[in-house]
Amino acid sequence: KVPPPSAASLTLEEIEATLRAISPQDSDDEEEAASAARKQAVHALRNPPRKAAENDRALLLLIEVIKNDDFRIRKEALEAALCWPDPLVVVERLVEALGEPDNIGRRNAAVEAVTRLQGVAVEPLLRALASLPEHRKVLVDVLGAIGDRRAAPALTAALGDSDPNVRAAAAEAIGNLSVEEVAPALSQ
């Protein structure tokens, strides 16, 4: 059995070891105990390490944990990310995770977190969209969900995207904005 760590006393190394060492268990009771230990380790990441040099490593670990198969662990990781003291650094990492092609749970958790970060996420999302990545539709969807006027020019430009799904998402996002400056593009 895996003893649950005390979240307040965990070092970053102990958190990493807990999250990496616990594999699926043989019994339901053992699996439940392992899940509780992972959740508690993730909860400890709500507070960045005391050593500033470990902050980036801790945040990367947190973003990595967002792809955990257990939805409870993903949810705890999402909440921990939203508690991070520098939301701009968090949103930059989460915007990268939006491009996750294989792990839908990770991408969905990143979508939820970025959407909840609202205005602080707009500029990183716009920068990502400007690079025309494969996951443009996800970026357009998130910008639409945030509903910030600063996204209007990029969403208007996305109406001309080569991918019909991106165009449809852009039209829907613009419709949600109700911004006068995009009205001419919608009438075309």
PDB file of C-alpha atoms in Angstrom:
ATOM      1  CA  LYS A   1       0.000   0.000   0.000  1.00  0.00           C
ATOM      2  CA  VAL A   2       1.044   3.564  -0.653  1.00  0.00           C
ATOM      3  CA  PRO A   3       0.891   5.796   2.424  1.00  0.00           C
ATOM      4  CA  PRO A   4      -0.608   9.179   1.619  1.00  0.00           C
ATOM      5  CA  PRO A   5       1.937  11.970   1.992  1.00  0.00           C
ATOM      6  CA  SER A   6       1.261  15.057   4.014  1.00  0.00           C
ATOM      7  CA  ALA A   7       0.727  17.707   1.326  1.00  0.00           C
ATOM      8  CA  ALA A   8       2.135  20.535   3.426  1.00  0.00           C
ATOM      9  CA  SER A   9       5.449  18.794   4.044  1.00  0.00           C
ATOM     10  CA  LEU A  10       6.251  17.463   0.574  1.00  0.00           C
ATOM     11  CA  THR A  11       9.325  18.572  -1.320  1.00  0.00           C
ATOM     12  CA  LEU A  12       9.235  18.814  -5.103  1.00  0.00           C
ATOM     13  CA  GLU A  13      11.319  15.641  -5.303  1.00  0.00           C
ATOM     14  CA  GLU A  14       8.803  13.798  -3.114  1.00  0.00           C
ATOM     15  CA  ILE A  15       5.917  15.066  -5.230  1.00  0.00           C
ATOM     16  CA  GLU A  16       7.642  13.909  -8.419  1.00  0.00           C
ATOM     17  CA  ALA A  17       8.445  10.533  -6.896  1.00  0.00           C
ATOM     18  CA  THR A  18       4.855  10.072  -5.725  1.00  0.00           C
ATOM     19  CA  LEU A  19       3.405  10.964  -9.111  1.00  0.00           C
ATOM     20  CA  ARG A  20       5.870   8.858 -11.099  1.00  0.00           C
ATOM     21  CA  ALA A  21       6.243   5.811  -8.851  1.00  0.00           C
ATOM     22  CA  ILE A  22       2.644   4.891  -8.280  1.00  0.00           C
ATOM     23  CA  SER A  23       1.471   2.465 -10.927  1.00  0.00           C
ATOM     24  CA  PRO A  24      -1.915   0.764 -11.221  1.00  0.00           C
ATOM     25  CA  GLN A  25      -2.564  -1.356  -8.160  1.00  0.00           C
ATOM     26  CA  ASP A  26      -3.864  -4.917  -7.884  1.00  0.00           C
ATOM     27  CA  SER A  27      -6.940  -4.268  -5.759  1.00  0.00           C
ATOM     28  CA  ASP A  28      -9.553  -1.538  -5.695  1.00  0.00           C
ATOM     29  CA  ASP A  29      -8.460  -0.548  -2.178  1.00  0.00           C
ATOM     30  CA  GLU A  30      -4.829  -0.243  -3.258  1.00  0.00           C
ATOM     31  CA  GLU A  31      -5.811   1.729  -6.354  1.00  0.00           C
ATOM     32  CA  GLU A  32      -7.952   4.071  -4.253  1.00  0.00           C
ATOM     33  CA  ALA A  33      -5.035   4.630  -1.851  1.00  0.00           C
ATOM     34  CA  ALA A  34      -2.666   5.259  -4.773  1.00  0.00           C
ATOM     35  CA  SER A  35      -5.125   7.697  -6.328  1.00  0.00           C
ATOM     36  CA  ALA A  36      -5.471   9.540  -3.014  1.00  0.00           C
ATOM     37  CA  ALA A  37      -1.663   9.791  -2.746  1.00  0.00           C
ATOM     38  CA  ARG A  38      -1.390  11.180  -6.299  1.00  0.00           C
ATOM     39  CA  LYS A  39      -4.196  13.656  -5.646  1.00  0.00           C
ATOM     40  CA  GLN A  40      -2.535  14.844  -2.450  1.00  0.00           C
ATOM     41  CA  ALA A  41       0.813  15.220  -4.243  1.00  0.00           C
ATOM     42  CA  VAL A  42      -0.850  17.304  -6.966  1.00  0.00           C
ATOM     43  CA  HIS A  43      -2.631  19.357  -4.313  1.00  0.00           C
ATOM     44  CA  ALA A  44       0.784  20.188  -2.857  1.00  0.00           C
ATOM     45  CA  LEU A  45       1.649  21.857  -6.176  1.00  0.00           C
ATOM     46  CA  ARG A  46      -0.920  24.593  -5.491  1.00  0.00           C
ATOM     47  CA  ASN A  47       1.914  26.292  -3.639  1.00  0.00           C
ATOM     48  CA  PRO A  48       5.074  26.792  -5.692  1.00  0.00           C
ATOM     49  CA  PRO A  49       8.296  25.466  -4.170  1.00  0.00           C
ATOM     50  CA  ARG A  50      10.103  27.739  -1.744  1.00  0.00           C
ATOM     51  CA  LYS A  51      13.165  27.639  -3.984  1.00  0.00           C
ATOM     52  CA  ALA A  52      12.495  29.903  -6.962  1.00  0.00           C
ATOM     53  CA  ALA A  53      14.760  27.759  -9.133  1.00  0.00           C
ATOM     54  CA  GLU A  54      12.285  24.870  -8.766  1.00  0.00           C
ATOM     55  CA  ASN A  55       9.201  26.824  -9.867  1.00  0.00           C
ATOM     56  CA  ASP A  56       9.498  26.062 -13.586  1.00  0.00           C
ATOM     57  CA  ARG A  57      10.111  22.370 -12.912  1.00  0.00           C
ATOM     58  CA  ALA A  58       7.098  22.244 -10.598  1.00  0.00           C
ATOM     59  CA  LEU A  59       4.875  23.979 -13.147  1.00  0.00           C
ATOM     60  CA  LEU A  60       6.017  21.620 -15.911  1.00  0.00           C
ATOM     61  CA  LEU A  61       5.197  18.688 -13.644  1.00  0.00           C
ATOM     62  CA  LEU A  62       1.785  20.164 -12.932  1.00  0.00           C
ATOM     63  CA  ILE A  63       1.045  20.627 -16.641  1.00  0.00           C
ATOM     64  CA  GLU A  64       2.255  17.059 -17.265  1.00  0.00           C
ATOM     65  CA  VAL A  65      -0.100  15.724 -14.597  1.00  0.00           C
ATOM     66  CA  ILE A  66      -3.038  17.345 -16.378  1.00  0.00           C
ATOM     67  CA  LYS A  67      -2.881  14.395 -18.796  1.00  0.00           C
ATOM     68  CA  ASN A  68      -3.384  11.799 -16.048  1.00  0.00           C
ATOM     69  CA  ASP A  69      -5.948   9.126 -16.912  1.00  0.00           C
ATOM     70  CA  ASP A  70      -7.773   9.719 -13.629  1.00  0.00           C
ATOM     71  CA  PHE A  71     -10.200  12.631 -14.049  1.00  0.00           C
ATOM     72  CA  ARG A  72      -9.912  13.428 -10.327  1.00  0.00           C
ATOM     73  CA  ILE A  73      -6.167  13.922 -10.691  1.00  0.00           C
ATOM     74  CA  ARG A  74      -6.673  16.049 -13.824  1.00  0.00           C
ATOM     75  CA  LYS A  75      -9.227  18.169 -11.958  1.00  0.00           C
ATOM     76  CA  GLU A  76      -6.880  18.648  -9.007  1.00  0.00           C
ATOM     77  CA  ALA A  77      -4.047  19.576 -11.396  1.00  0.00           C
ATOM     78  CA  LEU A  78      -6.299  22.090 -13.143  1.00  0.00           C
ATOM     79  CA  GLU A  79      -7.241  23.696  -9.824  1.00  0.00           C
ATOM     80  CA  ALA A  80      -3.594  23.762  -8.750  1.00  0.00           C
ATOM     81  CA  ALA A  81      -2.654  25.494 -12.019  1.00  0.00           C
ATOM     82  CA  LEU A  82      -5.333  28.114 -11.422  1.00  0.00           C
ATOM     83  CA  CYS A  83      -3.838  28.812  -7.972  1.00  0.00           C
ATOM     84  CA  TRP A  84      -0.340  29.409  -9.353  1.00  0.00           C
ATOM     85  CA  PRO A  85       0.884  32.903  -8.440  1.00  0.00           C
ATOM     86  CA  ASP A  86       1.956  33.853 -11.983  1.00  0.00           C
ATOM     87  CA  PRO A  87      -1.044  33.178 -14.243  1.00  0.00           C
ATOM     88  CA  LEU A  88       0.764  34.398 -17.356  1.00  0.00           C
ATOM     89  CA  VAL A  89       3.435  31.705 -16.997  1.00  0.00           C
ATOM     90  CA  VAL A  90       0.709  29.124 -16.413  1.00  0.00           C
ATOM     91  CA  VAL A  91      -1.317  30.206 -19.429  1.00  0.00           C
ATOM     92  CA  GLU A  92       1.757  30.041 -21.683  1.00  0.00           C
ATOM     93  CA  ARG A  93       2.279  26.399 -20.666  1.00  0.00           C
ATOM     94  CA  LEU A  94      -1.420  25.599 -20.969  1.00  0.00           C
ATOM     95  CA  VAL A  95      -1.643  27.132 -24.445  1.00  0.00           C
ATOM     96  CA  GLU A  96       1.104  24.702 -25.464  1.00  0.00           C
ATOM     97  CA  ALA A  97      -0.981  21.842 -24.005  1.00  0.00           C
ATOM     98  CA  LEU A  98      -3.948  22.866 -26.177  1.00  0.00           C
ATOM     99  CA  GLY A  99      -2.103  21.301 -29.092  1.00  0.00           C
ATOM    100  CA  GLU A 100      -2.153  17.858 -27.466  1.00  0.00           C
ATOM    101  CA  PRO A 101      -3.069  15.514 -30.337  1.00  0.00           C
ATOM    102  CA  ASP A 102      -3.333  12.246 -28.416  1.00  0.00           C
ATOM    103  CA  ASN A 103      -4.565  12.912 -24.894  1.00  0.00           C
ATOM    104  CA  ILE A 104      -8.029  14.432 -25.120  1.00  0.00           C
ATOM    105  CA  GLY A 105      -8.334  14.602 -21.325  1.00  0.00           C
ATOM    106  CA  ARG A 106      -5.206  16.741 -21.110  1.00  0.00           C
ATOM    107  CA  ARG A 107      -6.374  19.016 -23.915  1.00  0.00           C
ATOM    108  CA  ASN A 108      -9.838  19.399 -22.373  1.00  0.00           C
ATOM    109  CA  ALA A 109      -8.348  20.212 -18.968  1.00  0.00           C
ATOM    110  CA  ALA A 110      -6.095  22.801 -20.632  1.00  0.00           C
ATOM    111  CA  VAL A 111      -9.121  24.275 -22.464  1.00  0.00           C
ATOM    112  CA  GLU A 112     -11.014  24.589 -19.188  1.00  0.00           C
ATOM    113  CA  ALA A 113      -8.081  26.168 -17.348  1.00  0.00           C
ATOM    114  CA  VAL A 114      -7.254  28.646 -20.132  1.00  0.00           C
ATOM    115  CA  THR A 115     -10.912  29.616 -20.442  1.00  0.00           C
ATOM    116  CA  ARG A 116     -11.128  30.213 -16.700  1.00  0.00           C
ATOM    117  CA  LEU A 117      -8.018  32.415 -16.826  1.00  0.00           C
ATOM    118  CA  GLN A 118      -9.990  34.738 -19.146  1.00  0.00           C
ATOM    119  CA  GLY A 119      -8.265  37.971 -20.167  1.00  0.00           C
ATOM    120  CA  VAL A 120      -4.739  36.944 -19.190  1.00  0.00           C
ATOM    121  CA  ALA A 121      -4.999  34.133 -21.766  1.00  0.00           C
ATOM    122  CA  VAL A 122      -5.981  36.245 -24.774  1.00  0.00           C
ATOM    123  CA  GLU A 123      -2.539  37.460 -25.907  1.00  0.00           C
ATOM    124  CA  PRO A 124      -0.859  34.024 -25.613  1.00  0.00           C
ATOM    125  CA  LEU A 125      -3.790  32.489 -27.511  1.00  0.00           C
ATOM    126  CA  LEU A 126      -3.544  35.129 -30.239  1.00  0.00           C
ATOM    127  CA  ARG A 127       0.214  34.536 -30.573  1.00  0.00           C
ATOM    128  CA  ALA A 128      -0.385  30.796 -30.861  1.00  0.00           C
ATOM    129  CA  LEU A 129      -3.139  31.278 -33.443  1.00  0.00           C
ATOM    130  CA  ALA A 130      -0.929  33.597 -35.513  1.00  0.00           C
ATOM    131  CA  SER A 131       1.560  30.749 -35.973  1.00  0.00           C
ATOM    132  CA  LEU A 132      -1.199  28.749 -37.751  1.00  0.00           C
ATOM    133  CA  PRO A 133      -0.787  25.506 -35.812  1.00  0.00           C
ATOM    134  CA  GLU A 134      -2.669  22.311 -36.592  1.00  0.00           C
ATOM    135  CA  HIS A 135      -4.950  22.911 -33.573  1.00  0.00           C
ATOM    136  CA  ARG A 136      -6.255  26.305 -34.796  1.00  0.00           C
ATOM    137  CA  LYS A 137      -9.870  25.288 -34.199  1.00  0.00           C
ATOM    138  CA  VAL A 138      -9.208  24.648 -30.503  1.00  0.00           C
ATOM    139  CA  LEU A 139      -7.573  28.072 -30.187  1.00  0.00           C
ATOM    140  CA  VAL A 140     -10.504  29.752 -31.960  1.00  0.00           C
ATOM    141  CA  ASP A 141     -12.984  27.888 -29.744  1.00  0.00           C
ATOM    142  CA  VAL A 142     -11.191  29.009 -26.578  1.00  0.00           C
ATOM    143  CA  LEU A 143     -10.952  32.619 -27.770  1.00  0.00           C
ATOM    144  CA  GLY A 144     -14.682  32.506 -28.503  1.00  0.00           C
ATOM    145  CA  ALA A 145     -15.429  31.080 -25.074  1.00  0.00           C
ATOM    146  CA  ILE A 146     -13.425  33.850 -23.412  1.00  0.00           C
ATOM    147  CA  GLY A 147     -15.262  36.465 -25.459  1.00  0.00           C
ATOM    148  CA  ASP A 148     -12.629  39.207 -25.307  1.00  0.00           C
ATOM    149  CA  ARG A 149     -12.863  41.990 -27.923  1.00  0.00           C
ATOM    150  CA  ARG A 150      -9.111  41.824 -28.518  1.00  0.00           C
ATOM    151  CA  ALA A 151      -9.684  38.528 -30.341  1.00  0.00           C
ATOM    152  CA  ALA A 152     -12.045  40.062 -32.930  1.00  0.00           C
ATOM    153  CA  PRO A 153      -9.407  40.788 -35.630  1.00  0.00           C
ATOM    154  CA  ALA A 154      -7.875  37.305 -35.382  1.00  0.00           C
ATOM    155  CA  LEU A 155     -11.298  35.657 -35.373  1.00  0.00           C
ATOM    156  CA  THR A 156     -12.315  37.699 -38.396  1.00  0.00           C
ATOM    157  CA  ALA A 157      -9.141  36.584 -40.187  1.00  0.00           C
ATOM    158  CA  ALA A 158      -9.938  32.962 -39.275  1.00  0.00           C
ATOM    159  CA  LEU A 159     -13.117  33.243 -41.354  1.00  0.00           C
ATOM    160  CA  GLY A 160     -10.807  32.851 -44.352  1.00  0.00           C
ATOM    161  CA  ASP A 161      -8.963  29.788 -42.995  1.00  0.00           C
ATOM    162  CA  SER A 162      -8.480  26.848 -45.342  1.00  0.00           C
ATOM    163  CA  ASP A 163     -10.092  24.494 -42.795  1.00  0.00           C
ATOM    164  CA  PRO A 164     -13.905  24.688 -42.858  1.00  0.00           C
ATOM    165  CA  ASN A 165     -14.036  23.676 -39.170  1.00  0.00           C
ATOM    166  CA  VAL A 166     -11.868  26.659 -38.230  1.00  0.00           C
ATOM    167  CA  ARG A 167     -14.067  28.949 -40.338  1.00  0.00           C
ATOM    168  CA  ALA A 168     -17.227  27.639 -38.646  1.00  0.00           C
ATOM    169  CA  ALA A 169     -15.671  28.003 -35.172  1.00  0.00           C
ATOM    170  CA  ALA A 170     -14.583  31.555 -36.030  1.00  0.00           C
ATOM    171  CA  ALA A 171     -18.078  32.514 -37.201  1.00  0.00           C
ATOM    172  CA  GLU A 172     -19.576  31.110 -34.006  1.00  0.00           C
ATOM    173  CA  ALA A 173     -16.982  32.868 -31.840  1.00  0.00           C
ATOM    174  CA  ILE A 174     -17.562  36.182 -33.607  1.00  0.00           C
ATOM    175  CA  GLY A 175     -21.302  35.769 -33.160  1.00  0.00           C
ATOM    176  CA  ASN A 176     -20.722  35.412 -29.440  1.00  0.00           C
ATOM    177  CA  LEU A 177     -18.644  38.601 -29.349  1.00  0.00           C
ATOM    178  CA  SER A 178     -21.255  40.955 -30.812  1.00  0.00           C
ATOM    179  CA  VAL A 179     -18.526  43.342 -31.861  1.00  0.00           C
ATOM    180  CA  GLU A 180     -19.404  45.982 -34.464  1.00  0.00           C
ATOM    181  CA  GLU A 181     -15.994  45.820 -36.118  1.00  0.00           C
ATOM    182  CA  VAL A 182     -16.585  42.224 -37.278  1.00  0.00           C
ATOM    183  CA  ALA A 183     -20.030  42.825 -38.798  1.00  0.00           C
ATOM    184  CA  PRO A 184     -18.675  43.514 -42.324  1.00  0.00           C
ATOM    185  CA  ALA A 185     -16.705  40.249 -42.326  1.00  0.00           C
ATOM    186  CA  LEU A 186     -19.776  38.263 -41.283  1.00  0.00           C
ATOM    187  CA  SER A 187     -21.864  39.720 -44.116  1.00  0.00           C
ATOM    188  CA  GLN A 188     -19.429  38.466 -46.798  1.00  0.00           C
TER     189      GLN A 188
END
